[in-house]
PDB file of C-alpha atoms in Angstrom:
ATOM      1  CA  MET A 301      20.035   3.482  12.906  1.00 60.00           C
ATOM      2  CA  GLY A 302      16.562   4.521  11.776  1.00 82.00           C
ATOM      3  CA  HIS A 303      14.635   3.244   8.802  1.00 93.00           C
ATOM      4  CA  ASP A 304      14.223   5.108   5.531  1.00 97.00           C
ATOM      5  CA  VAL A 305      10.568   4.010   5.555  1.00 98.00           C
ATOM      6  CA  THR A 306       8.483   2.838   8.505  1.00 98.00           C
ATOM      7  CA  VAL A 307       5.218   1.195   7.432  1.00 98.00           C
ATOM      8  CA  ILE A 308       2.260   0.859   9.784  1.00 98.00           C
ATOM      9  CA  GLY A 309      -0.452  -1.393   8.412  1.00 97.00           C
ATOM     10  CA  SER A 310      -2.047  -4.781   7.922  1.00 96.00           C
ATOM     11  CA  ALA A 311      -0.569  -8.207   7.321  1.00 97.00           C
ATOM     12  CA  ASN A 312      -2.821 -10.849   5.764  1.00 96.00           C
ATOM     13  CA  LEU A 313      -2.584 -14.338   4.394  1.00 96.00           C
ATOM     14  CA  ASP A 314      -3.840 -14.012   0.802  1.00 92.00           C
ATOM     15  CA  VAL A 315      -5.846 -16.995  -0.491  1.00 93.00           C
ATOM     16  CA  VAL A 316      -5.908 -16.477  -4.253  1.00 90.00           C
ATOM     17  CA  VAL A 317      -8.349 -18.311  -6.519  1.00 92.00           C
ATOM     18  CA  LEU A 318      -8.327 -18.046 -10.326  1.00 93.00           C
ATOM     19  CA  VAL A 319     -11.884 -17.958 -11.696  1.00 94.00           C
ATOM     20  CA  PRO A 320     -13.409 -17.630 -15.187  1.00 93.00           C
ATOM     21  CA  ALA A 321     -15.544 -14.741 -13.906  1.00 94.00           C
ATOM     22  CA  ILE A 322     -16.060 -12.984 -10.579  1.00 93.00           C
ATOM     23  CA  PRO A 323     -19.406 -14.308  -9.314  1.00 92.00           C
ATOM     24  CA  ALA A 324     -22.461 -12.068  -9.246  1.00 91.00           C
ATOM     25  CA  PRO A 325     -24.765 -12.164  -6.186  1.00 93.00           C
ATOM     26  CA  GLY A 326     -26.271 -15.646  -5.918  1.00 94.00           C
ATOM     27  CA  GLU A 327     -23.942 -17.103  -8.553  1.00 94.00           C
ATOM     28  CA  THR A 328     -21.493 -19.990  -8.096  1.00 94.00           C
ATOM     29  CA  VAL A 329     -18.422 -20.366 -10.297  1.00 93.00           C
ATOM     30  CA  LEU A 330     -15.822 -23.134 -10.435  1.00 94.00           C
ATOM     31  CA  ALA A 331     -12.170 -22.232  -9.852  1.00 93.00           C
ATOM     32  CA  ARG A 332      -9.684 -22.774 -12.656  1.00 90.00           C
ATOM     33  CA  ALA A 333      -7.023 -24.148 -10.278  1.00 88.00           C
ATOM     34  CA  ASP A 334      -6.323 -24.935  -6.635  1.00 92.00           C
ATOM     35  CA  PRO A 335      -6.000 -21.843  -4.411  1.00 91.00           C
ATOM     36  CA  ALA A 336      -2.562 -20.304  -3.889  1.00 90.00           C
ATOM     37  CA  ARG A 337      -1.509 -18.851  -0.540  1.00 92.00           C
ATOM     38  CA  HIS A 338       0.809 -15.856  -0.282  1.00 90.00           C
ATOM     39  CA  ALA A 339       1.768 -13.236   2.249  1.00 94.00           C
ATOM     40  CA  GLY A 340      -0.245 -10.056   1.734  1.00 94.00           C
ATOM     41  CA  GLY A 341      -2.108  -7.177   3.325  1.00 94.00           C
ATOM     42  CA  LYS A 342      -1.641  -3.561   2.277  1.00 95.00           C
ATOM     43  CA  GLY A 343       0.882  -2.816   4.989  1.00 97.00           C
ATOM     44  CA  LEU A 344       3.003  -5.918   4.439  1.00 97.00           C
ATOM     45  CA  ASN A 345       2.881  -5.552   0.647  1.00 97.00           C
ATOM     46  CA  GLN A 346       3.968  -1.923   0.799  1.00 98.00           C
ATOM     47  CA  ALA A 347       6.747  -2.713   3.266  1.00 98.00           C
ATOM     48  CA  VAL A 348       8.120  -5.446   0.987  1.00 98.00           C
ATOM     49  CA  ALA A 349       7.801  -3.136  -2.049  1.00 98.00           C
ATOM     50  CA  SER A 350       9.703  -0.421  -0.194  1.00 98.00           C
ATOM     51  CA  ALA A 351      12.497  -2.804   0.805  1.00 98.00           C
ATOM     52  CA  ARG A 352      12.797  -4.214  -2.712  1.00 98.00           C
ATOM     53  CA  ALA A 353      12.997  -0.624  -3.977  1.00 98.00           C
ATOM     54  CA  GLY A 354      16.178  -0.172  -1.941  1.00 97.00           C
ATOM     55  CA  ALA A 355      14.933   1.529   1.239  1.00 98.00           C
ATOM     56  CA  ARG A 356      15.759   0.382   4.766  1.00 98.00           C
ATOM     57  CA  THR A 357      12.258  -0.529   5.894  1.00 98.00           C
ATOM     58  CA  GLY A 358      10.562  -1.383   9.167  1.00 98.00           C
ATOM     59  CA  PHE A 359       7.054  -2.721   9.710  1.00 98.00           C
ATOM     60  CA  VAL A 360       4.620  -1.927  12.520  1.00 98.00           C
ATOM     61  CA  GLY A 361       1.688  -4.339  12.629  1.00 97.00           C
ATOM     62  CA  ALA A 362       0.131  -7.411  14.205  1.00 96.00           C
ATOM     63  CA  VAL A 363      -0.108 -11.086  13.328  1.00 97.00           C
ATOM     64  CA  GLY A 364      -2.031 -13.864  15.021  1.00 96.00           C
ATOM     65  CA  ASP A 365      -1.097 -16.924  16.980  1.00 91.00           C
ATOM     66  CA  ASP A 366      -1.254 -19.381  14.081  1.00 94.00           C
ATOM     67  CA  PRO A 367       0.865 -20.911  11.285  1.00 94.00           C
ATOM     68  CA  ALA A 368      -0.057 -18.022   8.964  1.00 96.00           C
ATOM     69  CA  ALA A 369       1.874 -15.676  11.254  1.00 97.00           C
ATOM     70  CA  ASP A 370       5.091 -17.599  10.564  1.00 96.00           C
ATOM     71  CA  LEU A 371       4.531 -17.262   6.812  1.00 96.00           C
ATOM     72  CA  LEU A 372       3.899 -13.504   7.115  1.00 97.00           C
ATOM     73  CA  LEU A 373       6.935 -12.847   9.309  1.00 98.00           C
ATOM     74  CA  HIS A 374       9.118 -14.964   7.014  1.00 97.00           C
ATOM     75  CA  ALA A 375       8.012 -12.932   3.978  1.00 97.00           C
ATOM     76  CA  LEU A 376       8.929  -9.685   5.732  1.00 98.00           C
ATOM     77  CA  ARG A 377      12.308 -10.918   6.947  1.00 98.00           C
ATOM     78  CA  GLU A 378      13.133 -12.466   3.568  1.00 97.00           C
ATOM     79  CA  ALA A 379      12.612  -9.047   1.946  1.00 97.00           C
ATOM     80  CA  GLY A 380      14.881  -7.417   4.529  1.00 97.00           C
ATOM     81  CA  VAL A 381      12.093  -5.689   6.461  1.00 98.00           C
ATOM     82  CA  ALA A 382      12.680  -5.188  10.200  1.00 97.00           C
ATOM     83  CA  VAL A 383       9.942  -6.835  12.285  1.00 97.00           C
ATOM     84  CA  ASP A 384      10.906  -5.694  15.802  1.00 96.00           C
ATOM     85  CA  ALA A 385       7.642  -3.729  16.069  1.00 96.00           C
ATOM     86  CA  VAL A 386       5.348  -6.558  14.939  1.00 97.00           C
ATOM     87  CA  VAL A 387       3.041  -7.835  17.697  1.00 96.00           C
ATOM     88  CA  ARG A 388       2.027 -11.500  17.824  1.00 94.00           C
ATOM     89  CA  THR A 389      -1.525 -11.536  19.251  1.00 93.00           C
ATOM     90  CA  PRO A 390      -2.421 -14.564  21.426  1.00 91.00           C
ATOM     91  CA  GLY A 391      -5.768 -16.213  20.775  1.00 90.00           C
ATOM     92  CA  ARG A 392      -6.451 -14.464  17.466  1.00 93.00           C
ATOM     93  CA  PRO A 393      -5.915 -15.632  13.895  1.00 96.00           C
ATOM     94  CA  SER A 394      -3.825 -13.634  11.478  1.00 97.00           C
ATOM     95  CA  GLY A 395      -5.719 -11.515   8.965  1.00 96.00           C
ATOM     96  CA  THR A 396      -6.806 -13.193   5.746  1.00 96.00           C
ATOM     97  CA  ALA A 397      -7.797 -11.917   2.316  1.00 91.00           C
ATOM     98  CA  HIS A 398      -9.842 -14.065  -0.060  1.00 93.00           C
ATOM     99  CA  VAL A 399      -8.958 -12.978  -3.601  1.00 89.00           C
ATOM    100  CA  THR A 400     -10.743 -14.044  -6.784  1.00 92.00           C
ATOM    101  CA  VAL A 401      -8.930 -13.241 -10.032  1.00 89.00           C
ATOM    102  CA  ARG A 402     -10.473 -13.453 -13.490  1.00 91.00           C
ATOM    103  CA  PRO A 403      -8.436 -14.090 -16.693  1.00 89.00           C
ATOM    104  CA  ASP A 404      -7.925 -10.393 -17.544  1.00 86.00           C
ATOM    105  CA  GLY A 405      -6.291  -9.791 -14.150  1.00 81.00           C
ATOM    106  CA  GLU A 406      -9.175  -7.955 -12.458  1.00 85.00           C
ATOM    107  CA  ASN A 407     -10.002  -9.120  -8.961  1.00 86.00           C
ATOM    108  CA  ALA A 408     -12.460  -8.978  -6.080  1.00 90.00           C
ATOM    109  CA  ILE A 409     -11.225  -9.217  -2.492  1.00 89.00           C
ATOM    110  CA  VAL A 410     -12.837  -9.963   0.869  1.00 91.00           C
ATOM    111  CA  VAL A 411     -10.663  -9.149   3.895  1.00 92.00           C
ATOM    112  CA  VAL A 412     -11.075 -10.706   7.349  1.00 94.00           C
ATOM    113  CA  ALA A 413      -9.138  -8.440   9.734  1.00 94.00           C
ATOM    114  CA  GLY A 414      -8.158 -11.004  12.373  1.00 95.00           C
ATOM    115  CA  ALA A 415      -5.190  -9.761  14.424  1.00 96.00           C
ATOM    116  CA  ASN A 416      -5.144  -6.521  12.429  1.00 95.00           C
ATOM    117  CA  ALA A 417      -8.246  -5.466  14.369  1.00 92.00           C
ATOM    118  CA  GLY A 418      -6.681  -6.191  17.756  1.00 82.00           C
ATOM    119  CA  TRP A 419      -4.654  -3.015  18.169  1.00 81.00           C
ATOM    120  CA  SER A 420      -4.763  -1.182  21.491  1.00 76.00           C
ATOM    121  CA  GLY A 421      -2.226   1.549  20.759  1.00 84.00           C
ATOM    122  CA  LEU A 422       1.430   1.816  19.747  1.00 94.00           C
ATOM    123  CA  THR A 423       3.926  -0.330  21.605  1.00 95.00           C
ATOM    124  CA  VAL A 424       7.259   1.094  22.749  1.00 96.00           C
ATOM    125  CA  ALA A 425       8.936  -0.638  19.803  1.00 96.00           C
ATOM    126  CA  ALA A 426       6.383   0.832  17.391  1.00 96.00           C
ATOM    127  CA  GLN A 427       6.901   4.334  18.766  1.00 97.00           C
ATOM    128  CA  ALA A 428      10.654   3.989  18.353  1.00 96.00           C
ATOM    129  CA  ALA A 429      10.296   2.768  14.762  1.00 96.00           C
ATOM    130  CA  VAL A 430       7.973   5.633  13.823  1.00 97.00           C
ATOM    131  CA  ALA A 431      10.121   8.282  15.484  1.00 96.00           C
ATOM    132  CA  ALA A 432      13.296   7.076  13.755  1.00 92.00           C
ATOM    133  CA  GLY A 433      11.953   6.636  10.215  1.00 94.00           C
ATOM    134  CA  THR A 434      12.484   9.238   7.477  1.00 97.00           C
ATOM    135  CA  VAL A 435       9.037   8.517   5.992  1.00 98.00           C
ATOM    136  CA  LEU A 436       5.993   7.079   7.764  1.00 98.00           C
ATOM    137  CA  LEU A 437       3.760   5.155   5.358  1.00 98.00           C
ATOM    138  CA  ALA A 438       0.222   4.253   6.475  1.00 98.00           C
ATOM    139  CA  GLN A 439      -3.044   2.942   5.024  1.00 97.00           C
ATOM    140  CA  LEU A 440      -6.577   2.516   6.382  1.00 94.00           C
ATOM    141  CA  GLU A 441      -6.729  -1.275   6.826  1.00 92.00           C
ATOM    142  CA  VAL A 442      -5.913  -1.112  10.560  1.00 93.00           C
ATOM    143  CA  ASP A 443      -7.262   0.813  13.552  1.00 90.00           C
ATOM    144  CA  PRO A 444      -7.536   4.502  12.567  1.00 89.00           C
ATOM    145  CA  GLY A 445      -6.598   5.502  16.124  1.00 91.00           C
ATOM    146  CA  ALA A 446      -3.238   3.737  15.781  1.00 93.00           C
ATOM    147  CA  VAL A 447      -2.635   5.386  12.407  1.00 95.00           C
ATOM    148  CA  LEU A 448      -3.507   8.813  13.817  1.00 96.00           C
ATOM    149  CA  ALA A 449      -1.181   8.299  16.791  1.00 96.00           C
ATOM    150  CA  ALA A 450       1.649   7.200  14.504  1.00 97.00           C
ATOM    151  CA  ALA A 451       1.144  10.171  12.172  1.00 98.00           C
ATOM    152  CA  ALA A 452       1.136  12.615  15.093  1.00 97.00           C
ATOM    153  CA  LEU A 453       4.344  11.078  16.465  1.00 97.00           C
ATOM    154  CA  ALA A 454       6.010  11.191  13.055  1.00 97.00           C
ATOM    155  CA  ARG A 455       5.153  14.871  12.604  1.00 97.00           C
ATOM    156  CA  GLU A 456       6.362  15.609  16.127  1.00 97.00           C
ATOM    157  CA  HIS A 457       9.773  14.243  15.091  1.00 97.00           C
ATOM    158  CA  GLY A 458       9.797  16.070  11.749  1.00 96.00           C
ATOM    159  CA  ARG A 459       9.152  12.993   9.607  1.00 97.00           C
ATOM    160  CA  LEU A 460       7.268  12.977   6.302  1.00 98.00           C
ATOM    161  CA  VAL A 461       3.823  11.340   6.544  1.00 98.00           C
ATOM    162  CA  LEU A 462       2.548   9.471   3.470  1.00 98.00           C
ATOM    163  CA  LEU A 463      -1.012   8.167   3.659  1.00 98.00           C
ATOM    164  CA  ASN A 464      -2.502   5.716   1.184  1.00 98.00           C
ATOM    165  CA  ALA A 465      -6.187   6.324   2.007  1.00 96.00           C
ATOM    166  CA  ALA A 466      -7.267   2.806   1.105  1.00 92.00           C
ATOM    167  CA  PRO A 467      -9.598   1.137   1.439  1.00 89.00           C
ATOM    168  CA  ALA A 468     -11.932   4.105   1.084  1.00 83.00           C
ATOM    169  CA  PRO A 469     -13.384   5.050   4.480  1.00 81.00           C
ATOM    170  CA  SER A 470     -17.042   4.317   5.111  1.00 77.00           C
ATOM    171  CA  GLU A 471     -19.522   7.138   4.599  1.00 74.00           C
ATOM    172  CA  GLY A 472     -19.580   9.535   7.530  1.00 70.00           C
ATOM    173  CA  THR A 473     -15.997   8.808   8.612  1.00 77.00           C
ATOM    174  CA  ASP A 474     -14.130  12.034   9.377  1.00 85.00           C
ATOM    175  CA  LEU A 475     -10.503  11.781   8.279  1.00 90.00           C
ATOM    176  CA  THR A 476      -9.790  15.474   8.839  1.00 92.00           C
ATOM    177  CA  PRO A 477      -7.623  15.016  11.973  1.00 95.00           C
ATOM    178  CA  LEU A 478      -5.481  12.480  10.104  1.00 96.00           C
ATOM    179  CA  LEU A 479      -5.345  14.408   6.817  1.00 95.00           C
ATOM    180  CA  ASP A 480      -4.148  17.479   8.728  1.00 96.00           C
ATOM    181  CA  LEU A 481      -0.969  15.508   9.532  1.00 97.00           C
ATOM    182  CA  VAL A 482      -0.392  14.161   6.006  1.00 97.00           C
ATOM    183  CA  ASP A 483       2.336  15.535   3.705  1.00 97.00           C
ATOM    184  CA  LEU A 484       1.667  13.230   0.745  1.00 98.00           C
ATOM    185  CA  LEU A 485      -1.702  11.604   0.074  1.00 98.00           C
ATOM    186  CA  VAL A 486      -2.082   8.714  -2.402  1.00 97.00           C
ATOM    187  CA  VAL A 487      -5.558   7.676  -3.557  1.00 96.00           C
ATOM    188  CA  ASN A 488      -7.192   6.104  -6.584  1.00 93.00           C
ATOM    189  CA  GLU A 489      -9.952   7.907  -8.474  1.00 91.00           C
ATOM    190  CA  HIS A 490     -12.747   6.366  -6.393  1.00 89.00           C
ATOM    191  CA  GLU A 491     -11.038   7.217  -3.117  1.00 91.00           C
ATOM    192  CA  ALA A 492     -10.236  10.758  -4.284  1.00 92.00           C
ATOM    193  CA  THR A 493     -13.820  11.553  -5.211  1.00 89.00           C
ATOM    194  CA  ALA A 494     -15.155   9.918  -2.033  1.00 88.00           C
ATOM    195  CA  LEU A 495     -12.851  11.993   0.175  1.00 89.00           C
ATOM    196  CA  ALA A 496     -13.308  15.275  -1.677  1.00 88.00           C
ATOM    197  CA  GLY A 497     -16.997  14.941  -2.535  1.00 85.00           C
ATOM    198  CA  VAL A 498     -16.113  15.957  -6.112  1.00 82.00           C
ATOM    199  CA  VAL A 499     -16.889  13.749  -9.116  1.00 80.00           C
ATOM    200  CA  ASP A 500     -13.896  14.651 -11.320  1.00 81.00           C
ATOM    201  CA  GLY A 501     -10.616  13.018 -10.253  1.00 78.00           C
ATOM    202  CA  ALA A 502      -8.381  15.993 -11.108  1.00 83.00           C
ATOM    203  CA  ALA A 503     -10.689  18.431  -9.350  1.00 89.00           C
ATOM    204  CA  ALA A 504     -10.804  16.108  -6.338  1.00 90.00           C
ATOM    205  CA  ALA A 505      -6.997  16.028  -6.226  1.00 91.00           C
ATOM    206  CA  ARG A 506      -6.798  19.828  -6.267  1.00 91.00           C
ATOM    207  CA  ALA A 507      -9.398  20.038  -3.511  1.00 91.00           C
ATOM    208  CA  LEU A 508      -7.553  17.498  -1.373  1.00 92.00           C
ATOM    209  CA  ALA A 509      -4.197  19.251  -1.894  1.00 93.00           C
ATOM    210  CA  GLY A 510      -5.558  22.655  -0.955  1.00 89.00           C
ATOM    211  CA  GLY A 511      -2.074  24.126  -0.575  1.00 89.00           C
ATOM    212  CA  ARG A 512      -1.455  21.919   2.473  1.00 92.00           C
ATOM    213  CA  ARG A 513      -0.117  18.688   0.975  1.00 95.00           C
ATOM    214  CA  SER A 514       0.758  16.951  -2.280  1.00 96.00           C
ATOM    215  CA  VAL A 515      -1.793  14.514  -3.696  1.00 96.00           C
ATOM    216  CA  VAL A 516      -1.231  11.601  -6.066  1.00 96.00           C
ATOM    217  CA  VAL A 517      -4.221  10.031  -7.819  1.00 95.00           C
ATOM    218  CA  THR A 518      -3.519   6.635  -9.351  1.00 93.00           C
ATOM    219  CA  LEU A 519      -5.287   6.028 -12.659  1.00 90.00           C
ATOM    220  CA  GLY A 520      -4.573   2.346 -13.345  1.00 85.00           C
ATOM    221  CA  ALA A 521      -3.558   1.794 -16.956  1.00 84.00           C
ATOM    222  CA  ARG A 522      -3.554   5.576 -17.482  1.00 89.00           C
ATOM    223  CA  GLY A 523      -0.731   6.216 -15.031  1.00 90.00           C
ATOM    224  CA  ALA A 524      -0.977   8.761 -12.235  1.00 94.00           C
ATOM    225  CA  LEU A 525      -1.659  12.435 -11.576  1.00 93.00           C
ATOM    226  CA  LEU A 526       0.263  14.610  -9.106  1.00 95.00           C
ATOM    227  CA  VAL A 527      -1.021  17.874  -7.648  1.00 95.00           C
ATOM    228  CA  ASP A 528       1.605  19.483  -5.414  1.00 91.00           C
ATOM    229  CA  ARG A 529       1.214  22.049  -2.640  1.00 89.00           C
ATOM    230  CA  THR A 530       1.405  24.923  -5.140  1.00 89.00           C
ATOM    231  CA  GLY A 531      -1.405  23.454  -7.268  1.00 89.00           C
ATOM    232  CA  ALA A 532       0.954  22.469 -10.093  1.00 91.00           C
ATOM    233  CA  VAL A 533      -0.221  19.358 -11.958  1.00 92.00           C
ATOM    234  CA  THR A 534       2.058  16.624 -13.315  1.00 92.00           C
ATOM    235  CA  ALA A 535       0.722  13.668 -15.296  1.00 93.00           C
ATOM    236  CA  VAL A 536       2.825  10.498 -15.475  1.00 91.00           C
ATOM    237  CA  PRO A 537       1.761   7.923 -18.077  1.00 90.00           C
ATOM    238  CA  ALA A 538       1.762   4.201 -17.360  1.00 85.00           C
ATOM    239  CA  THR A 539       3.868   1.683 -19.247  1.00 82.00           C
ATOM    240  CA  ALA A 540       1.680  -0.456 -21.522  1.00 81.00           C
ATOM    241  CA  VAL A 541       1.750  -4.069 -20.311  1.00 85.00           C
ATOM    242  CA  THR A 542      -0.469  -7.141 -20.392  1.00 84.00           C
ATOM    243  CA  ALA A 543      -2.042  -7.607 -16.971  1.00 84.00           C
ATOM    244  CA  VAL A 544      -2.114 -11.093 -15.455  1.00 83.00           C
ATOM    245  CA  ASP A 545      -3.203 -10.204 -11.920  1.00 80.00           C
ATOM    246  CA  THR A 546      -3.734  -6.677 -10.586  1.00 81.00           C
ATOM    247  CA  THR A 547      -3.544  -7.794  -6.931  1.00 78.00           C
ATOM    248  CA  GLY A 548      -0.866  -5.746  -5.175  1.00 85.00           C
ATOM    249  CA  ALA A 549      -0.172  -3.364  -8.070  1.00 91.00           C
ATOM    250  CA  GLY A 550      -1.302  -0.370  -6.045  1.00 93.00           C
ATOM    251  CA  ASP A 551       0.859  -1.502  -3.143  1.00 96.00           C
ATOM    252  CA  ALA A 552       3.873  -1.834  -5.439  1.00 96.00           C
ATOM    253  CA  PHE A 553       3.214   1.744  -6.550  1.00 97.00           C
ATOM    254  CA  VAL A 554       2.860   3.157  -3.033  1.00 98.00           C
ATOM    255  CA  GLY A 555       5.765   1.260  -1.461  1.00 98.00           C
ATOM    256  CA  THR A 556       8.093   2.253  -4.290  1.00 98.00           C
ATOM    257  CA  LEU A 557       6.932   5.871  -4.102  1.00 98.00           C
ATOM    258  CA  ALA A 558       7.651   5.945  -0.350  1.00 98.00           C
ATOM    259  CA  ALA A 559      11.101   4.438  -0.849  1.00 98.00           C
ATOM    260  CA  ALA A 560      12.067   6.799  -3.664  1.00 98.00           C
ATOM    261  CA  THR A 561      10.855   9.800  -1.662  1.00 97.00           C
ATOM    262  CA  ALA A 562      12.767   8.699   1.440  1.00 98.00           C
ATOM    263  CA  LEU A 563      15.920   8.226  -0.654  1.00 97.00           C
ATOM    264  CA  GLY A 564      15.701  11.816  -1.873  1.00 97.00           C
ATOM    265  CA  GLU A 565      14.242  11.569  -5.376  1.00 96.00           C
ATOM    266  CA  PRO A 566      12.157  14.582  -6.490  1.00 95.00           C
ATOM    267  CA  LEU A 567       8.452  13.730  -6.375  1.00 94.00           C
ATOM    268  CA  PRO A 568       7.833  13.677 -10.172  1.00 92.00           C
ATOM    269  CA  LEU A 569      10.737  11.235 -10.652  1.00 94.00           C
ATOM    270  CA  ALA A 570       9.642   9.146  -7.675  1.00 96.00           C
ATOM    271  CA  LEU A 571       6.181   8.994  -9.231  1.00 95.00           C
ATOM    272  CA  ARG A 572       7.597   7.766 -12.531  1.00 95.00           C
ATOM    273  CA  ARG A 573       9.460   5.025 -10.674  1.00 96.00           C
ATOM    274  CA  ALA A 574       6.255   4.089  -8.819  1.00 96.00           C
ATOM    275  CA  CYS A 575       4.315   3.790 -12.084  1.00 95.00           C
ATOM    276  CA  ALA A 576       6.983   1.455 -13.451  1.00 95.00           C
ATOM    277  CA  ALA A 577       6.764  -0.701 -10.311  1.00 95.00           C
ATOM    278  CA  GLY A 578       2.981  -0.934 -10.675  1.00 94.00           C
ATOM    279  CA  ALA A 579       3.336  -1.964 -14.314  1.00 93.00           C
ATOM    280  CA  LEU A 580       5.754  -4.749 -13.402  1.00 94.00           C
ATOM    281  CA  ALA A 581       3.558  -5.974 -10.545  1.00 93.00           C
ATOM    282  CA  VAL A 582       0.522  -6.754 -12.736  1.00 90.00           C
ATOM    283  CA  GLN A 583       2.560  -9.185 -14.841  1.00 89.00           C
ATOM    284  CA  GLY A 584       2.682 -11.920 -12.180  1.00 86.00           C
ATOM    285  CA  HIS A 585       0.245 -13.750  -9.901  1.00 80.00           C
ATOM    286  CA  GLY A 586      -0.032 -12.861  -6.226  1.00 78.00           C
ATOM    287  CA  ALA A 587       0.893  -9.654  -4.446  1.00 80.00           C
ATOM    288  CA  VAL A 588       4.251 -10.290  -2.751  1.00 90.00           C
ATOM    289  CA  PRO A 589       5.593 -12.666  -5.449  1.00 89.00           C
ATOM    290  CA  SER A 590       5.063  -9.991  -8.131  1.00 91.00           C
ATOM    291  CA  LEU A 591       6.484  -6.968  -6.256  1.00 95.00           C
ATOM    292  CA  PRO A 592       9.482  -5.799  -8.310  1.00 95.00           C
ATOM    293  CA  THR A 593      13.059  -5.076  -7.247  1.00 96.00           C
ATOM    294  CA  ARG A 594      14.854  -1.776  -7.816  1.00 96.00           C
ATOM    295  CA  VAL A 595      16.929  -3.464 -10.528  1.00 97.00           C
ATOM    296  CA  ALA A 596      13.780  -4.518 -12.418  1.00 95.00           C
ATOM    297  CA  VAL A 597      12.304  -1.015 -12.169  1.00 96.00           C
ATOM    298  CA  ASP A 598      15.552   0.535 -13.391  1.00 94.00           C
ATOM    299  CA  ALA A 599      15.594  -1.844 -16.361  1.00 94.00           C
ATOM    300  CA  LEU A 600      12.025  -0.998 -17.325  1.00 92.00           C
ATOM    301  CA  LEU A 601      12.682   2.754 -17.072  1.00 92.00           C
ATOM    302  CA  SER A 602      15.827   2.346 -19.159  1.00 90.00           C
ATOM    303  CA  ARG A 603      13.888   0.538 -21.901  1.00 87.00           C
ATOM    304  CA  ALA A 604      11.184   3.217 -21.787  1.00 78.00           C
ATOM    305  CA  ASP A 605      13.789   5.972 -22.167  1.00 71.00           C
TER     306      ASP A 605
END
């Protein structure tokens, strides 16, 4: 039986440090507490979010040959994510992300790719997972060649391709071959303007949609904006909450959106569900620990209604 959502992406050990302020260049600050260690990485976070949103989910990725790998695989399995297509890379450490979080929840993150950078193509298990999934969900934290190959395979089998184009590609990177395979693109305002070369977020979304795909621009506390293939625009407001830690909020949004889409919800309703998941995620520390369940999202939407 295939997955509702197959996620190809990164898996990192998140080392989270609470600080009074994110240090400026040359500045040293003292942490407010000992560091916390959680499973993370955009791919892993989004896979867990998808599974908690009720979708049968599989993960395609790589971990290292170290104790962190056991923690990452445990987090995936505990959430109900299939890990048959995860490669354990000998002689390499798992990816790590060093996260500093200030009191208002804003963060700064440094990622060390580790095993995530060791891809050499899709394994047989990865190809099977991609071909059998209803939705392929990808980001840009792993080898772009692997993402492109997965997207091409998904389209070949008639699957929907959802790309979260994050982190923003470096200047001069040509994403056109990948974007040509994408059915639903999710970006924040910075990523939208960087990809489209247009300063205004809404104008960038329309340019990126171009009648070929639907585009969602996440707006943080202002919710999200959808431009579909016809050019129609739908704005979805965010639920007002007090943010504790914004780490993983975008991944909660994207994973929930993928799950809702795979389970047949119309895109505007799936987007509303994704916004609710993002709002819940900022109310706890750490990415995976704060990713909400479908029950929690339903409860929040019910209170909002």
